Coordinates of C-alpha atoms and ligand atoms in Angstrom, one line a residue:
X180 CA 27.4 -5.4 -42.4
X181 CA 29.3 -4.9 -39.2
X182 CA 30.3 -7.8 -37.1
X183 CA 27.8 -7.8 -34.3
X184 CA 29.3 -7.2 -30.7
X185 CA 29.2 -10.0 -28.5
X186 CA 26.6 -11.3 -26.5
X187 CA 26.4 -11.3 -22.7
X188 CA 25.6 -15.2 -21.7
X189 CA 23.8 -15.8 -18.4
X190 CA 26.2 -17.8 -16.0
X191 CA 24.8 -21.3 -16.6
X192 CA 25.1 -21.4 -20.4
X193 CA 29.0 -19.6 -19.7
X194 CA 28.9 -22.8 -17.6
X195 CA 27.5 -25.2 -20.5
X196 CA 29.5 -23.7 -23.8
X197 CA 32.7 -24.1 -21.8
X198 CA 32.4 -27.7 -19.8
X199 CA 31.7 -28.5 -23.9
X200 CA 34.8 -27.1 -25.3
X201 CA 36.7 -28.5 -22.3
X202 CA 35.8 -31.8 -22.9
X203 CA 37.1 -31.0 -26.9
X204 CA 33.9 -30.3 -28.4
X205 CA 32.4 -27.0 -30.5
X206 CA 29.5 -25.5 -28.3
X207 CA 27.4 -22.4 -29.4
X208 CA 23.9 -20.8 -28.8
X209 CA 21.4 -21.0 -31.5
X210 CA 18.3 -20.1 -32.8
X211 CA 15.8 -17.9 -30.7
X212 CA 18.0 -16.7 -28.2
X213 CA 20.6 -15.5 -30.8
X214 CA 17.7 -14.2 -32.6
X215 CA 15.9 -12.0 -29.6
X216 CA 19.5 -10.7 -28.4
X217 CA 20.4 -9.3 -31.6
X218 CA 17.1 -7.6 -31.2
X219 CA 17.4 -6.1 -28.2
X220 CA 15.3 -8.5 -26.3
X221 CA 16.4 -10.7 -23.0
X222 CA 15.3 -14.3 -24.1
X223 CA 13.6 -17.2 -22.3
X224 CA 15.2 -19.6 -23.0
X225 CA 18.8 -20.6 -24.2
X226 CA 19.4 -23.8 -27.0
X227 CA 22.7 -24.6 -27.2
X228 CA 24.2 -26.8 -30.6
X229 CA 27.2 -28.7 -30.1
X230 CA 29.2 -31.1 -32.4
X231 CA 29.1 -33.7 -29.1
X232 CA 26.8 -36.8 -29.5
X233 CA 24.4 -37.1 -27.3
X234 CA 26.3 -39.5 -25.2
X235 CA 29.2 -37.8 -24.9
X236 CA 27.1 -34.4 -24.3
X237 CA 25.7 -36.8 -20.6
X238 CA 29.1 -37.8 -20.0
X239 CA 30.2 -34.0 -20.1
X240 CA 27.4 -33.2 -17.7
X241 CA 27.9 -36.3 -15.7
X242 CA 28.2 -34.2 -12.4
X243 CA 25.3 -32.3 -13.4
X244 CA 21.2 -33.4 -13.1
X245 CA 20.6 -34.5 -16.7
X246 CA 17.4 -35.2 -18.7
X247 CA 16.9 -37.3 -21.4
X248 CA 14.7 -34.9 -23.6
X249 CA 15.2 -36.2 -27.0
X250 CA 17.5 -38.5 -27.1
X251 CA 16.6 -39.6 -30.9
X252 CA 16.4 -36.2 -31.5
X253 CA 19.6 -35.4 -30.1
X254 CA 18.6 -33.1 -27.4
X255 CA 19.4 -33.8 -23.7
X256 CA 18.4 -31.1 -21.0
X257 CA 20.8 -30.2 -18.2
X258 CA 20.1 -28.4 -15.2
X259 CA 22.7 -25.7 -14.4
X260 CA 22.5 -23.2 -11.5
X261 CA 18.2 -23.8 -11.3
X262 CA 18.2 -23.0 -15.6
X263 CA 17.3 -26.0 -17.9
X264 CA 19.5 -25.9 -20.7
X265 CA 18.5 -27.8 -24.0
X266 CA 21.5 -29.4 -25.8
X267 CA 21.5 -30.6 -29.1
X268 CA 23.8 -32.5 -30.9
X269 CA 24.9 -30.7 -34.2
X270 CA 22.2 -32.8 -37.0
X271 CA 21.3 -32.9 -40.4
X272 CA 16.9 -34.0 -41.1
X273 CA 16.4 -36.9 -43.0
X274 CA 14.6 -36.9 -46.0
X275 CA 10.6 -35.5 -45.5
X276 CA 8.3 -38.1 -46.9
X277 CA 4.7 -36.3 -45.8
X278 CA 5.9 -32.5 -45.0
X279 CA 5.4 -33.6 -41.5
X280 CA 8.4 -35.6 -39.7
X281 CA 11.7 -36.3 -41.1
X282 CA 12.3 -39.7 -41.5
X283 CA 15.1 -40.1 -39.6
X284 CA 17.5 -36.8 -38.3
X285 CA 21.4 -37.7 -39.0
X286 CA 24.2 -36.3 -36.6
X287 CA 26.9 -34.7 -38.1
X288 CA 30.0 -33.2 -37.1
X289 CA 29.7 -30.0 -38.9
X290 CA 28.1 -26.9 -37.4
X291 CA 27.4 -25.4 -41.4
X292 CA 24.9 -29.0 -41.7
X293 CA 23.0 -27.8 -38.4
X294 CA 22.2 -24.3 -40.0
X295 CA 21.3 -25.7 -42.9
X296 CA 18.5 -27.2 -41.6
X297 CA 17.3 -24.6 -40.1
X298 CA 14.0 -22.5 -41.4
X299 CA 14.5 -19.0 -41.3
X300 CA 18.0 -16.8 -41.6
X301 CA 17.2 -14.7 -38.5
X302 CA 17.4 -18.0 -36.9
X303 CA 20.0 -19.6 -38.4
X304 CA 22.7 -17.4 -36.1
X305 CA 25.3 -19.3 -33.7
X306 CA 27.8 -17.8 -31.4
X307 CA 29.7 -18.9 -29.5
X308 CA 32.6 -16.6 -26.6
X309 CA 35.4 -18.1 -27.7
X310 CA 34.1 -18.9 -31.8
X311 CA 32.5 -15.8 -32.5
X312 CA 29.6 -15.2 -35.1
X313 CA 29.0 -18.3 -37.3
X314 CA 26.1 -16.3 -39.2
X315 CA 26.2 -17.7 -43.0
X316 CA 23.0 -16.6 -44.7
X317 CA 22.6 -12.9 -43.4
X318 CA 20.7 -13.2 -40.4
X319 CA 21.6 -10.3 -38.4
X320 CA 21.2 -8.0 -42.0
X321 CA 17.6 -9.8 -41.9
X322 CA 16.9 -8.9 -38.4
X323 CA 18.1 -5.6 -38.9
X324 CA 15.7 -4.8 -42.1
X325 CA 13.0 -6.9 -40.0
X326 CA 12.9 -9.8 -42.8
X327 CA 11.2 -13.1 -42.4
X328 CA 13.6 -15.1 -45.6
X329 CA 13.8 -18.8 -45.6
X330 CA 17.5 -20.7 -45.7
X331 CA 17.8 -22.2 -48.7
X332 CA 14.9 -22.0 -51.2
X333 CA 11.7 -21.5 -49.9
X334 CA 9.8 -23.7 -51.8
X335 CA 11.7 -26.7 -51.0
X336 CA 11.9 -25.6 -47.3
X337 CA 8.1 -25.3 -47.0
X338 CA 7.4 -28.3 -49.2
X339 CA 9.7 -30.6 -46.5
X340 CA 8.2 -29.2 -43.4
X341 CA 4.6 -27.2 -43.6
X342 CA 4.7 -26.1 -40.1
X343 CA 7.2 -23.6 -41.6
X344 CA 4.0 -21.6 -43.2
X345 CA 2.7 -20.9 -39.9
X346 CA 6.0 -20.2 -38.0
X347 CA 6.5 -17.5 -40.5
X348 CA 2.8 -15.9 -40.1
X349 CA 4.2 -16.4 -36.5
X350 CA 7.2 -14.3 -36.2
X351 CA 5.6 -11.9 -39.0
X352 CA 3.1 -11.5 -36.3
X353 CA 5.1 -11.5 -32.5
X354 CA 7.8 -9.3 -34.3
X355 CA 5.9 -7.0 -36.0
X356 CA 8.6 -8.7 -39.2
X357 CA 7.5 -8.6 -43.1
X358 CA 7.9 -11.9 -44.7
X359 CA 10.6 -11.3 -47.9
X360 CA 9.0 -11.3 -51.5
X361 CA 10.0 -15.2 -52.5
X362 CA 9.3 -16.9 -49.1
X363 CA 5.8 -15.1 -49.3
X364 CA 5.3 -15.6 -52.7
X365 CA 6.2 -19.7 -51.4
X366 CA 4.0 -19.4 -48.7
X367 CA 1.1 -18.9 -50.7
X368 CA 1.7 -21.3 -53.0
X369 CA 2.3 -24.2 -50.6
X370 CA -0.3 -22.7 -48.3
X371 CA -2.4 -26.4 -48.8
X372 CA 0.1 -28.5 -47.5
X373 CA -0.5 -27.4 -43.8
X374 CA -3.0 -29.9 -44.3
X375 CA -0.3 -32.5 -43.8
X376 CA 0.8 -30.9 -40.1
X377 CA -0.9 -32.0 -36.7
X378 CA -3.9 -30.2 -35.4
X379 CA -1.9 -29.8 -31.9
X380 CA 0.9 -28.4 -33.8
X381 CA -1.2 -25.5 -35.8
X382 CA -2.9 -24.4 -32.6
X383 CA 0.1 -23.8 -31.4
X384 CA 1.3 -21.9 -33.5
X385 CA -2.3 -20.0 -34.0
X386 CA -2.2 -18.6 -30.7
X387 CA 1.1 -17.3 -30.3
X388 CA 0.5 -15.5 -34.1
X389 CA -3.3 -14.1 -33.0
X390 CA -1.1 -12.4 -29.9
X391 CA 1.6 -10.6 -31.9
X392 CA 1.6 -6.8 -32.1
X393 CA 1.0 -7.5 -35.9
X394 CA -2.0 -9.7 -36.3
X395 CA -4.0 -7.1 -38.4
X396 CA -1.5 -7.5 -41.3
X397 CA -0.6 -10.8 -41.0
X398 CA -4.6 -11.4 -41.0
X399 CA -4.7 -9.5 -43.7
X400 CA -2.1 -10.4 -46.2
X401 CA -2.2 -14.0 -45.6
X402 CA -6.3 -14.5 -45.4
X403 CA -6.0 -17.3 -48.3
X404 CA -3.4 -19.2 -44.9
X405 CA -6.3 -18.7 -42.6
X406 CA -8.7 -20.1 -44.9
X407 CA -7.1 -23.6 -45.2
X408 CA -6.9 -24.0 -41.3
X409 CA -10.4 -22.5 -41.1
X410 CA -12.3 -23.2 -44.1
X411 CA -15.3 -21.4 -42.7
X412 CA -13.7 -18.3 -42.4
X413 CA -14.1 -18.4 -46.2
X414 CA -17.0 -16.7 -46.6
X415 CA -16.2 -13.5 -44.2
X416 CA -13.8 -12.5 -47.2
X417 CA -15.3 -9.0 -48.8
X418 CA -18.7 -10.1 -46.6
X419 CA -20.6 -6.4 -46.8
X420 CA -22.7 -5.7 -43.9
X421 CA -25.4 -3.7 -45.4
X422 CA -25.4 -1.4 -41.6
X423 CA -24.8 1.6 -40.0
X424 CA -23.3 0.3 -37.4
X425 CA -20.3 -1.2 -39.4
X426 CA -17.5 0.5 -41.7
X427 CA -15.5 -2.7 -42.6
X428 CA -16.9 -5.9 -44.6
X429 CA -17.2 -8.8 -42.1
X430 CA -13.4 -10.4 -42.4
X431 CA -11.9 -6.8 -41.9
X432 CA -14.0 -6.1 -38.8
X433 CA -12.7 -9.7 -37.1
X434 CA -9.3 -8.7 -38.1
X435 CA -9.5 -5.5 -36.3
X436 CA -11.3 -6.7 -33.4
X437 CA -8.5 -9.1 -32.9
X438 CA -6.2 -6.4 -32.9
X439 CA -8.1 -4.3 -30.8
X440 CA -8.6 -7.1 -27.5
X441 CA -6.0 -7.8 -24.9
X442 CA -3.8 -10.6 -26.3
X443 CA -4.8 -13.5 -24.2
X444 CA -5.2 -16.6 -26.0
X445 CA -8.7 -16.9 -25.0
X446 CA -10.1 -12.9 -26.0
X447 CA -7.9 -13.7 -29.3
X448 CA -9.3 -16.4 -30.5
X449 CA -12.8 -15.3 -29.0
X450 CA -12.5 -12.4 -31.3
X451 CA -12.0 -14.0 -34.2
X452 CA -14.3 -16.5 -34.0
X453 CA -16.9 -13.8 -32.6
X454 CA -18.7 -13.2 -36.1
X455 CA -17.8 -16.4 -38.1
X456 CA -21.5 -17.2 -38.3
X457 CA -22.7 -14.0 -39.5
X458 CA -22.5 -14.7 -43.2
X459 CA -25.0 -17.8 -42.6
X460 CA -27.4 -15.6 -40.7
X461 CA -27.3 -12.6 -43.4
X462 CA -30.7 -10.8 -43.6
X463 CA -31.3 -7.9 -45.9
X464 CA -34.7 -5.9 -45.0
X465 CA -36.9 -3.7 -47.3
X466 CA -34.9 -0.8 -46.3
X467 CA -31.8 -2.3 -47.9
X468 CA -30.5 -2.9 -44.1
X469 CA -28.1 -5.9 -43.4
X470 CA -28.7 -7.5 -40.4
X471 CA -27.5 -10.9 -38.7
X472 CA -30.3 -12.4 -36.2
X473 CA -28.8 -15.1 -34.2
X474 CA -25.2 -14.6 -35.2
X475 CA -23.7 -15.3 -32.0
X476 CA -25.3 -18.5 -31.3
X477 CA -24.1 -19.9 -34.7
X478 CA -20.7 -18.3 -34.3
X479 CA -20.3 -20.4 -31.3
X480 CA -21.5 -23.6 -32.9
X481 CA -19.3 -22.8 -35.1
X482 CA -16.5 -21.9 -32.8
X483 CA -17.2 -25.0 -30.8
X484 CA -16.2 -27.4 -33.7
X485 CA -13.4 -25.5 -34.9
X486 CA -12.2 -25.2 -30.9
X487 CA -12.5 -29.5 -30.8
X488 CA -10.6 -29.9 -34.4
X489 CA -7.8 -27.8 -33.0
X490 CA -7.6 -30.0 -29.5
X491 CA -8.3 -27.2 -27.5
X492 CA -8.6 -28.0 -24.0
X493 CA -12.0 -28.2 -22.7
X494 CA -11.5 -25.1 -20.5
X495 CA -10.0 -23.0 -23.1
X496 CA -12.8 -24.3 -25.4
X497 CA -15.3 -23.3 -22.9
X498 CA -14.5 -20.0 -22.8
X499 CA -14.1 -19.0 -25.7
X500 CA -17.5 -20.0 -26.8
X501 CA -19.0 -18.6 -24.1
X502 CA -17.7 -15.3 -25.1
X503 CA -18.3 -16.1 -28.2
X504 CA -22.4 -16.7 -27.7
X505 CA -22.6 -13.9 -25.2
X506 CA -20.3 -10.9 -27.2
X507 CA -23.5 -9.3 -28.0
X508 CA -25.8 -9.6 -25.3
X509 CA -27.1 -6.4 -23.7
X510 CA -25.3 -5.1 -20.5
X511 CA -26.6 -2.2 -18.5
X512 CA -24.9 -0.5 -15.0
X513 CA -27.0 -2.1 -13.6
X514 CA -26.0 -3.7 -9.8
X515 CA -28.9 -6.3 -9.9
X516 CA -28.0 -7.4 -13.6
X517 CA -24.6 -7.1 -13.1
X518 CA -24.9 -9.7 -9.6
X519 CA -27.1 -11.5 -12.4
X520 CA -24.1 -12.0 -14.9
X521 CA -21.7 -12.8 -12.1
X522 CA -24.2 -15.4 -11.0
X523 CA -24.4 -17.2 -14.4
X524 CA -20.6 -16.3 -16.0
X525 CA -18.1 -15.6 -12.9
X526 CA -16.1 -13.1 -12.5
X527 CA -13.2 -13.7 -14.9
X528 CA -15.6 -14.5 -17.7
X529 CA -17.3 -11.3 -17.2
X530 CA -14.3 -9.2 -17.2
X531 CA -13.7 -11.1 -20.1
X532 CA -16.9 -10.8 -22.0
X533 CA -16.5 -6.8 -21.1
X534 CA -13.1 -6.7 -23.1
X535 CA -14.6 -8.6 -25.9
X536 CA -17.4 -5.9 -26.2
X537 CA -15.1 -3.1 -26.2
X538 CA -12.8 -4.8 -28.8
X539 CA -15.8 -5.4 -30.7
X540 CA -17.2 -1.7 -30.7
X541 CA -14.4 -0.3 -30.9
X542 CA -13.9 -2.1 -34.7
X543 CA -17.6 -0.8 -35.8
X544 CA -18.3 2.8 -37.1
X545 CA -17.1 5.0 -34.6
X546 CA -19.4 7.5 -34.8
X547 CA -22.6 5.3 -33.4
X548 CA -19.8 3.1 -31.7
X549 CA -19.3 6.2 -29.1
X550 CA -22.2 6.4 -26.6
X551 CA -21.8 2.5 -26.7
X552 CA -17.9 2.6 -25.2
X553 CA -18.8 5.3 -22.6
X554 CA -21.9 3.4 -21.3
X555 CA -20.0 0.6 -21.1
X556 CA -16.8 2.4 -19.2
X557 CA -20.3 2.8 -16.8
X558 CA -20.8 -0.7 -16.6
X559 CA -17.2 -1.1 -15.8
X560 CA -16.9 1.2 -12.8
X561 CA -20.2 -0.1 -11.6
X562 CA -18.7 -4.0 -11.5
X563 CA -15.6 -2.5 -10.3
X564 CA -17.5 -0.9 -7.1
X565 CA -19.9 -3.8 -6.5
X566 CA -16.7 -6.2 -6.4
X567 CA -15.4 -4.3 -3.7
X568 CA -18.2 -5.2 -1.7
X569 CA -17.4 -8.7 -2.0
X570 CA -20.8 -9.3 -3.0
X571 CA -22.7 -12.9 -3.0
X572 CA -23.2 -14.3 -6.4
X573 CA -23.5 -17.9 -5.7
X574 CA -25.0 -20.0 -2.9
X575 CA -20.8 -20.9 -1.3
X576 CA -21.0 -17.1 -0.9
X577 CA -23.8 -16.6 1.1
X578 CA -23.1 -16.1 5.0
X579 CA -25.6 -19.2 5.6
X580 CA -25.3 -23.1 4.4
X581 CA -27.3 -25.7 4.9
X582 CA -26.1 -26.5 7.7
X583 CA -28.0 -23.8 9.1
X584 CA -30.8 -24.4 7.6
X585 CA -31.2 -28.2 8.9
X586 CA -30.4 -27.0 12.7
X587 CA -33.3 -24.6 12.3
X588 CA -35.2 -27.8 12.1
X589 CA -35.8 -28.2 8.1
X590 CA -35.7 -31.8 6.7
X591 CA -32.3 -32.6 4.9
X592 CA -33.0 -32.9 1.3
X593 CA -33.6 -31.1 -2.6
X594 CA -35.5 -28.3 0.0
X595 CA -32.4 -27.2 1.4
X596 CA -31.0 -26.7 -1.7
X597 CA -33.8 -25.1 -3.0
X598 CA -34.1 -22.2 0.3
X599 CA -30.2 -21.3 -0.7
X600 CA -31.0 -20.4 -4.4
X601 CA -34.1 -18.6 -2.9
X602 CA -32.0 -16.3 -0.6
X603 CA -29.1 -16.0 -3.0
X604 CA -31.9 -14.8 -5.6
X605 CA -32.9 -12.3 -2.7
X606 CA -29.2 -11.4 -1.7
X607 CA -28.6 -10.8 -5.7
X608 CA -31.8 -8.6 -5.8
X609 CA -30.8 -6.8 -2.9
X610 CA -33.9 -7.6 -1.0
X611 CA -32.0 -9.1 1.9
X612 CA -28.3 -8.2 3.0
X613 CA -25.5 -11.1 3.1
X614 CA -25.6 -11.0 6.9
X615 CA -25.6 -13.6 8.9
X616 CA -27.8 -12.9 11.5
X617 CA -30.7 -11.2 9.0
X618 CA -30.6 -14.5 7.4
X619 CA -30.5 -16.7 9.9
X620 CA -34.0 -14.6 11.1
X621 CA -35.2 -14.8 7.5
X622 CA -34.9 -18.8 7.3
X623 CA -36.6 -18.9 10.8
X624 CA -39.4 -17.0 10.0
X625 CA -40.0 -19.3 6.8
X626 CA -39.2 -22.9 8.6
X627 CA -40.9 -22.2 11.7
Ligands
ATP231 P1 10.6 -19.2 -29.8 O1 10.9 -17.8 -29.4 O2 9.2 -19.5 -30.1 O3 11.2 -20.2 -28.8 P2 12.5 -20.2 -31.6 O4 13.1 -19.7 -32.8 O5 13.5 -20.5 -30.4 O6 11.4 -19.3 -31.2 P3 11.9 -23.0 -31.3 O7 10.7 -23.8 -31.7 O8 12.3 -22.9 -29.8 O9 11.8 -21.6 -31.9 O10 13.1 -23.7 -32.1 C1 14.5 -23.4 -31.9 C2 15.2 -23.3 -33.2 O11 15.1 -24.6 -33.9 C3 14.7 -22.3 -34.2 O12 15.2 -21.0 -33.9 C4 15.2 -22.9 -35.5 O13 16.5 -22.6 -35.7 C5 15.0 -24.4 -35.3 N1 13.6 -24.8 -35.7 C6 12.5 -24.9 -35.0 N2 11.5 -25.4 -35.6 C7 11.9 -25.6 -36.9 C8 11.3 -26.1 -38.1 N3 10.0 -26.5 -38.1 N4 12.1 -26.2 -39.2 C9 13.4 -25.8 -39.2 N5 14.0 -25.3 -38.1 C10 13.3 -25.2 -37.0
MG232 MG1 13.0 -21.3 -28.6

């Protein structure tokens, strides 16, 4: 294929690659930022591979702010112009004992070693202003067909280093990629060995993949992948649901819904978690009818402990079972219920829990799905307008502490607290206004 044109290099990494090749050493970009250019795509941030040792790379950069990143690893940071810059020395991975951590990583003067090691062609591409393309197992041909291929054999590469399995689903996924016949074919077969990599380390990689424009597929064609990181996904496979209300057996559904919700980490993974529990809660009535009492409040046991292997944070873990035990409860445009909600979830989580019944719906048989979505485009103008209003929905809200409440004479103490939640119950009912002066009147008439 033709000889790519050259890349345009922000100023600082200009700066970098040629402070390296002054002080006699080879200096190119590599990896992701070779990768996303070819594709058309500005990228975040910019590695940088040299044949310098580390060392030498701080001695370099010695009128520069450096930072140690990595050291043993290689990898020192340098700040250029307000950019971080990560520079690694040109290395060769040590044997892989447990498909986890090299045993040791091996500098080398040879930029051909450094691509070596590398996982995947497409990022296996260096360049350099002055050195041109060093691209030596097809890597722009690979991002040009969209092909996810291994360097080297895949079976070995996988075998070293299981994160590799998910980093593939990955990209598959963020760049809407296929993964090439062998690596797939080795992806399955290796597929157990993620067991090896660190719970941070798959979440990591989980989340970024359930964003990607191409979840569906890659949920799809690699449901055997999912299944080892969640085993009790398992039985959602081919799950029929026996209802009206759904078209797709229980797996396909969560796939689509995925698809279908904003891609936040949190509505994600709330989506695919959202139904996990409905195979244990399976129900089929006289009538032949499937149905799955309690499913949400199993789903987000369920999502609870899967949310604690993967070292969620506790925030992130919170809310996605929260949307996960409330996808299905009933909403009406209702002001009164909707203050209600906003009360017990906030307002973020309620927005939230909105898109998750939307995505939800708008996977189930579209023909009874219908009325559902417009009621709840209702519900969503009616939040919209009662937000404008600022309105109270907890006691910091309201235009009267307890403060107030004590200089109208009332006794400090569990009382006070209890006369807020009564007026905020009023305010949120609409049976008083959030004015100061109507409340101040209405606490007078009930301490005096
Ligand atoms: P992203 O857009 O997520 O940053 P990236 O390709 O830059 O994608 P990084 O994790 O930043 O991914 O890694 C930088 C480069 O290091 C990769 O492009 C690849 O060449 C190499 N690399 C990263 N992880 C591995 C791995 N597990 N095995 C082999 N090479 C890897
Ligand atoms: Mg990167």
């Amino acid at each position: 294929m033709a000889e790519p044109k050259n890349l345009s290099l922000p100023g600082p990494v200009e700066t970098a690659l040629s402070l390296l090749e002054a002080g006699g050493y080879e200096a190119y970009v590599v990896g992701g930022c070779t990768r996303d250019s070819l594709l058309g795509t500005v990228p975040d941030e910019w590695d940088i591979t040299t044949s310098a040792l580390p060392e030498q790379t701080l001695e370099v950069f010695r009128d520069y702010r450096t930072i140690e990143t990595g050291l043993q690893h290689g990898t020192v940071t340098v700040r250029i112009d307000k950019t971080n810059l990560e520079i690694t020395t040109y290395r060769v991975d040590g044997k892989y004992e447990d498909s986890r951590h090299p045993d040791a990583v091996t500098f080398t003067r040879s930029l051909s070693e450094d691509l070596a090691r590398r996982d995947f062609t497409m990022n296996a591409i260096a360049y350099s202003p002055t050195r041109g393309w060093k691209d030596l197992y097809g890597g722009a041909e690979d991002i040009e067909d969209h092909l996810i291929r291994c360097v080297g054999d895949p079976e070995t590469r996988f075998t070293e280093d299981a994160l590799r399995v998910l980093r593939a689903l990955r990209f598959s996924s963020v760049l809407g990629f296929e993964i090439e016949g062998k690596t797939a074919n080795a992806i399955h077969a290796l597929k157990h060995r993620i067991n090896f990599v660190a719970y941070e380390r798959i979440a990591v990689e989980l989340l970024k993949l359930l964003c990607g424009k191409n979840v569906y597929r890659v949920l799809q064609d690699y449901r055997d992948v999912f299944a080892v990181i969640l085993p009790e996904m398992e039985p959602c496979f081919d799950f029929e649901q026996h209802n009206p209300w759904h078209i797709y057996d229980v797996y396909t559904h969560i796939a689509k819904s995925v698809e279908a919700v904003r891609p936040e980490p949190e509505l994600r993974l709330a989506m695919l978690l959202h139904d996990i529990g409905k195979p244990e809660t399976f129900f089929l009535d006289e009538k032949g009818i499937g149905h799955f009492y309690g499913h949400p409040a199993v789903s987000a046991r369920m999502a609870d402990s899967i949310a604690l292997r993967l070292r969620l944070s506790n925030a992130m873990k919170k809310e996605v079972t929260t949307l996960v035990e409330f996808h299905d409860s009933p909403l009406e445009p209702d002001r009164k219920m909707l203050r209600r909600r906003l009360n017990k979830f906030g307002k973020t989580t309620l927005w939230n829990l909105l898109e998750v019944n939307r995505a939800d719906l708008s996977a189930q048989n579209p023909e009874k799905a219908g009325p559902q979505l417009d009621k709840l485009r209702t519900i969503e103008e009616t939040l919209e307008l009662l937000l404008r209003e600022n309105p109270a929905f907890k006691v910091a809200d309201l235009e009267v502490d307890g403060e107030d409440l004590i200089a109208l004479g009332m006794h400090p103490g569990p009382e006070v607290g209890k006369l807020l939640k009564e007026i905020l119950e009023k305010v949120m009912a609409e049976e008083l206004p959030n004015d100061r002066f109507r409340l101040l009147d209405y606490i007078a008439g009930k301490v005096l």
